Amino acid sequence: MGIHLPPSFTTTGTLQILPGEIAQTTSFNLAIAERIGEIALEVYDRQSPAETRFRTIETYPPAAHWQLRARFYPQAESVNLTAADGLIVPTPTVGWVVFEKEGREFRLRVCNVGQRLRAVFSDKTTSQGVFRFRCLDIEAPDINGETVVDFNRAYLPAVAFSEHFLCAGPSIANGLNLEVEAGEKWVVGDF
């Protein structure tokens, strides 16, 4: 997804970039971000120290026991989440995904993202150095409300890569009293 611009791109007209799209050049990318009705132009310098020092993302090895059968329970509600800069962000949620692990029941509040559900969660692995919260996209439930929560696919939010991103953290309800030893852990680089 994106618009590729030639190396010596100039314009005297209009270049339209919609939220979610990226305009790419050889030295920088442009993106549009929207937050609570405010629009911002994001400029990503491909030669910035953060970009050139990045090496990899540390992950747990994939494990089948972190693919958990779950059930979706609809309950549309707006939840106030706190962004990295302290701003309270009203966020529409669509319900709960409920699953079992280690003989206990857990639930995650989820949002709709396209054809999927998304949960932003924290867990007890933060004591092992895992980033303070992670994200998880979940397949839309079937007609019976069943889906799979695959924690192997847990990924780091953008704020894990730079404090300039203003990602909202998880709701208090999405703090799992569980060590989710699956998915991405932290960013590795010469920072």
mmCIF file of N, CA and C in Angstrom, residues 109-170:
data_model
loop_
_atom_site.group_PDB
_atom_site.id
_atom_site.type_symbol
_atom_site.label_atom_id
_atom_site.label_comp_id
_atom_site.label_asym_id
_atom_site.label_seq_id
_atom_site.Cartn_x
_atom_site.Cartn_y
_atom_site.Cartn_z
ATOM 1 N N ARG A 109 -10.665 -7.185 25.791
ATOM 2 C CA ARG A 109 -11.546 -6.242 25.104
ATOM 3 C C ARG A 109 -10.940 -6.001 23.717
ATOM 4 N N VAL A 110 -11.779 -6.015 22.678
ATOM 5 C CA VAL A 110 -11.273 -5.917 21.310
ATOM 6 C C VAL A 110 -11.951 -4.791 20.529
ATOM 7 N N CYS A 111 -11.219 -4.312 19.526
ATOM 8 C CA CYS A 111 -11.705 -3.316 18.572
ATOM 9 C C CYS A 111 -11.825 -3.986 17.211
ATOM 10 N N ASN A 112 -12.595 -3.384 16.341
ATOM 11 C CA ASN A 112 -12.672 -3.821 14.948
ATOM 12 C C ASN A 112 -11.585 -3.115 14.159
ATOM 13 N N VAL A 113 -10.824 -3.865 13.373
ATOM 14 C CA VAL A 113 -9.835 -3.291 12.471
ATOM 15 C C VAL A 113 -10.009 -4.002 11.138
ATOM 16 N N GLY A 114 -10.712 -3.372 10.212
ATOM 17 C CA GLY A 114 -10.996 -4.016 8.934
ATOM 18 C C GLY A 114 -11.852 -5.247 9.154
ATOM 19 N N GLN A 115 -11.386 -6.384 8.677
ATOM 20 C CA GLN A 115 -12.111 -7.649 8.805
ATOM 21 C C GLN A 115 -11.654 -8.459 10.014
ATOM 22 N N ARG A 116 -10.881 -7.857 10.897
ATOM 23 C CA ARG A 116 -10.332 -8.562 12.061
ATOM 24 C C ARG A 116 -10.691 -7.845 13.354
ATOM 25 N N LEU A 117 -10.353 -8.507 14.439
ATOM 26 C CA LEU A 117 -10.435 -7.902 15.760
ATOM 27 C C LEU A 117 -9.013 -7.593 16.205
ATOM 28 N N ARG A 118 -8.849 -6.606 17.060
ATOM 29 C CA ARG A 118 -7.521 -6.301 17.603
ATOM 30 C C ARG A 118 -7.631 -6.108 19.104
ATOM 31 N N ALA A 119 -6.683 -6.730 19.810
ATOM 32 C CA ALA A 119 -6.555 -6.545 21.257
ATOM 33 C C ALA A 119 -5.196 -5.917 21.537
ATOM 34 N N VAL A 120 -5.173 -4.935 22.405
ATOM 35 C CA VAL A 120 -3.930 -4.370 22.927
ATOM 36 C C VAL A 120 -3.876 -4.839 24.376
ATOM 37 N N PHE A 121 -2.791 -5.539 24.742
ATOM 38 C CA PHE A 121 -2.751 -6.171 26.063
ATOM 39 C C PHE A 121 -1.385 -6.033 26.713
ATOM 40 N N SER A 122 -1.377 -6.194 28.018
ATOM 41 C CA SER A 122 -0.136 -6.327 28.777
ATOM 42 C C SER A 122 -0.225 -7.644 29.539
ATOM 43 N N ASP A 123 0.927 -8.126 29.979
ATOM 44 C CA ASP A 123 0.950 -9.398 30.708
ATOM 45 C C ASP A 123 2.165 -9.423 31.622
ATOM 46 N N LYS A 124 2.344 -10.520 32.324
ATOM 47 C CA LYS A 124 3.387 -10.615 33.345
ATOM 48 C C LYS A 124 4.798 -10.783 32.782
ATOM 49 N N THR A 125 4.962 -10.945 31.456
ATOM 50 C CA THR A 125 6.315 -11.075 30.904
ATOM 51 C C THR A 125 7.068 -9.751 30.923
ATOM 52 N N THR A 126 6.387 -8.647 31.230
ATOM 53 C CA THR A 126 7.110 -7.375 31.327
ATOM 54 C C THR A 126 8.202 -7.453 32.389
ATOM 55 N N SER A 127 8.032 -8.309 33.389
ATOM 56 C CA SER A 127 9.067 -8.482 34.413
ATOM 57 C C SER A 127 10.307 -9.170 33.845
ATOM 58 N N GLN A 128 10.185 -9.782 32.655
ATOM 59 C CA GLN A 128 11.315 -10.422 31.974
ATOM 60 C C GLN A 128 11.930 -9.490 30.934
ATOM 61 N N GLY A 129 11.442 -8.260 30.862
ATOM 62 C CA GLY A 129 11.969 -7.299 29.904
ATOM 63 C C GLY A 129 11.153 -7.159 28.635
ATOM 64 N N VAL A 130 10.078 -7.925 28.498
ATOM 65 C CA VAL A 130 9.211 -7.794 27.328
ATOM 66 C C VAL A 130 8.592 -6.396 27.361
ATOM 67 N N PHE A 131 8.415 -5.793 26.185
ATOM 68 C CA PHE A 131 7.872 -4.435 26.111
ATOM 69 C C PHE A 131 6.579 -4.337 26.909
ATOM 70 N N ARG A 132 6.263 -3.162 27.405
ATOM 71 C CA ARG A 132 5.173 -2.981 28.382
ATOM 72 C C ARG A 132 3.792 -3.364 27.879
ATOM 73 N N PHE A 133 3.573 -3.373 26.567
ATOM 74 C CA PHE A 133 2.322 -3.910 26.025
ATOM 75 C C PHE A 133 2.546 -4.346 24.591
ATOM 76 N N ARG A 134 1.627 -5.186 24.117
ATOM 77 C CA ARG A 134 1.716 -5.701 22.751
ATOM 78 C C ARG A 134 0.331 -5.690 22.109
ATOM 79 N N CYS A 135 0.306 -5.928 20.824
ATOM 80 C CA CYS A 135 -0.941 -5.947 20.058
ATOM 81 C C CYS A 135 -1.148 -7.339 19.481
ATOM 82 N N LEU A 136 -2.396 -7.668 19.235
ATOM 83 C CA LEU A 136 -2.724 -8.971 18.669
ATOM 84 C C LEU A 136 -3.938 -8.835 17.765
ATOM 85 N N ASP A 137 -3.757 -9.182 16.497
ATOM 86 C CA ASP A 137 -4.883 -9.228 15.565
ATOM 87 C C ASP A 137 -5.477 -10.628 15.616
ATOM 88 N N ILE A 138 -6.795 -10.682 15.651
ATOM 89 C CA ILE A 138 -7.529 -11.939 15.832
ATOM 90 C C ILE A 138 -8.508 -12.086 14.683
ATOM 91 N N GLU A 139 -8.561 -13.284 14.101
ATOM 92 C CA GLU A 139 -9.518 -13.532 13.017
ATOM 93 C C GLU A 139 -10.928 -13.216 13.483
ATOM 94 N N ALA A 140 -11.728 -12.658 12.583
ATOM 95 C CA ALA A 140 -13.131 -12.389 12.912
ATOM 96 C C ALA A 140 -13.801 -13.696 13.318
ATOM 97 N N PRO A 141 -14.700 -13.654 14.278
ATOM 98 C CA PRO A 141 -15.362 -14.887 14.719
ATOM 99 C C PRO A 141 -16.274 -15.445 13.635
ATOM 100 N N ASP A 142 -16.480 -16.758 13.703
ATOM 101 C CA ASP A 142 -17.414 -17.383 12.761
ATOM 102 C C ASP A 142 -18.847 -17.087 13.201
ATOM 103 N N ILE A 143 -19.798 -17.658 12.521
ATOM 104 C CA ILE A 143 -21.215 -17.396 12.794
ATOM 105 C C ILE A 143 -21.625 -17.791 14.214
ATOM 106 N N ASN A 144 -20.868 -18.716 14.833
ATOM 107 C CA ASN A 144 -21.148 -19.153 16.206
ATOM 108 C C ASN A 144 -20.368 -18.351 17.256
ATOM 109 N N GLY A 145 -19.604 -17.353 16.801
ATOM 110 C CA GLY A 145 -18.823 -16.538 17.728
ATOM 111 C C GLY A 145 -17.474 -17.129 18.073
ATOM 112 N N GLU A 146 -17.064 -18.198 17.391
ATOM 113 C CA GLU A 146 -15.791 -18.844 17.715
ATOM 114 C C GLU A 146 -14.657 -18.284 16.866
ATOM 115 N N THR A 147 -13.483 -18.200 17.481
ATOM 116 C CA THR A 147 -12.283 -17.731 16.808
ATOM 117 C C THR A 147 -11.073 -18.362 17.493
ATOM 118 N N VAL A 148 -9.878 -17.951 17.101
ATOM 119 C CA VAL A 148 -8.644 -18.440 17.718
ATOM 120 C C VAL A 148 -7.800 -17.235 18.120
ATOM 121 N N VAL A 149 -7.338 -17.240 19.352
ATOM 122 C CA VAL A 149 -6.388 -16.244 19.830
ATOM 123 C C VAL A 149 -5.013 -16.889 19.696
ATOM 124 N N ASP A 150 -4.204 -16.391 18.754
ATOM 125 C CA ASP A 150 -2.878 -16.956 18.510
ATOM 126 C C ASP A 150 -1.823 -15.973 19.007
ATOM 127 N N PHE A 151 -1.390 -16.166 20.243
ATOM 128 C CA PHE A 151 -0.424 -15.254 20.839
ATOM 129 C C PHE A 151 0.941 -15.316 20.157
ATOM 130 N N ASN A 152 1.203 -16.346 19.352
ATOM 131 C CA ASN A 152 2.441 -16.376 18.570
ATOM 132 C C ASN A 152 2.520 -15.162 17.648
ATOM 133 N N ARG A 153 1.379 -14.581 17.342
ATOM 134 C CA ARG A 153 1.310 -13.432 16.430
ATOM 135 C C ARG A 153 1.268 -12.088 17.164
ATOM 136 N N ALA A 154 1.491 -12.094 18.470
ATOM 137 C CA ALA A 154 1.530 -10.833 19.226
ATOM 138 C C ALA A 154 2.693 -9.990 18.708
ATOM 139 N N TYR A 155 2.424 -8.720 18.474
ATOM 140 C CA TYR A 155 3.461 -7.854 17.911
ATOM 141 C C TYR A 155 3.589 -6.563 18.714
ATOM 142 N N LEU A 156 4.751 -5.948 18.552
ATOM 143 C CA LEU A 156 5.054 -4.722 19.278
ATOM 144 C C LEU A 156 4.314 -3.536 18.666
ATOM 145 N N PRO A 157 3.870 -2.601 19.504
ATOM 146 C CA PRO A 157 3.259 -1.379 18.977
ATOM 147 C C PRO A 157 4.349 -0.455 18.428
ATOM 148 N N ALA A 158 3.953 0.513 17.633
ATOM 149 C CA ALA A 158 4.917 1.443 17.032
ATOM 150 C C ALA A 158 5.759 2.169 18.080
ATOM 151 N N VAL A 159 5.192 2.454 19.242
ATOM 152 C CA VAL A 159 5.920 3.173 20.284
ATOM 153 C C VAL A 159 7.111 2.361 20.811
ATOM 154 N N ALA A 160 7.160 1.072 20.573
ATOM 155 C CA ALA A 160 8.314 0.257 20.973
ATOM 156 C C ALA A 160 9.546 0.614 20.139
ATOM 157 N N PHE A 161 9.322 1.200 18.962
ATOM 158 C CA PHE A 161 10.411 1.557 18.055
ATOM 159 C C PHE A 161 10.860 3.004 18.227
ATOM 160 N N SER A 162 9.970 3.859 18.708
ATOM 161 C CA SER A 162 10.295 5.269 18.909
ATOM 162 C C SER A 162 9.280 5.894 19.856
ATOM 163 N N GLU A 163 9.784 6.691 20.786
ATOM 164 C CA GLU A 163 8.885 7.356 21.728
ATOM 165 C C GLU A 163 8.059 8.450 21.062
ATOM 166 N N HIS A 164 8.337 8.746 19.801
ATOM 167 C CA HIS A 164 7.573 9.768 19.084
ATOM 168 C C HIS A 164 6.207 9.265 18.627
ATOM 169 N N PHE A 165 6.007 7.958 18.610
ATOM 170 C CA PHE A 165 4.691 7.421 18.266
ATOM 171 C C PHE A 165 3.774 7.572 19.474
ATOM 172 N N LEU A 166 2.527 7.864 19.216
ATOM 173 C CA LEU A 166 1.588 8.162 20.300
ATOM 174 C C LEU A 166 0.550 7.061 20.466
ATOM 175 N N CYS A 167 0.977 5.822 20.408
ATOM 176 C CA CYS A 167 0.065 4.683 20.536
ATOM 177 C C CYS A 167 -0.653 4.715 21.881
ATOM 178 N N ALA A 168 -1.909 4.328 21.856
ATOM 179 C CA ALA A 168 -2.656 4.159 23.106
ATOM 180 C C ALA A 168 -2.319 2.797 23.695
ATOM 181 N N GLY A 169 -2.144 2.752 24.986
ATOM 182 C CA GLY A 169 -1.851 1.498 25.674
ATOM 183 C C GLY A 169 -3.116 0.697 25.916
ATOM 184 N N PRO A 170 -2.979 -0.438 26.564
ATOM 185 C CA PRO A 170 -4.146 -1.290 26.817
ATOM 186 C C PRO A 170 -5.053 -0.719 27.901
#
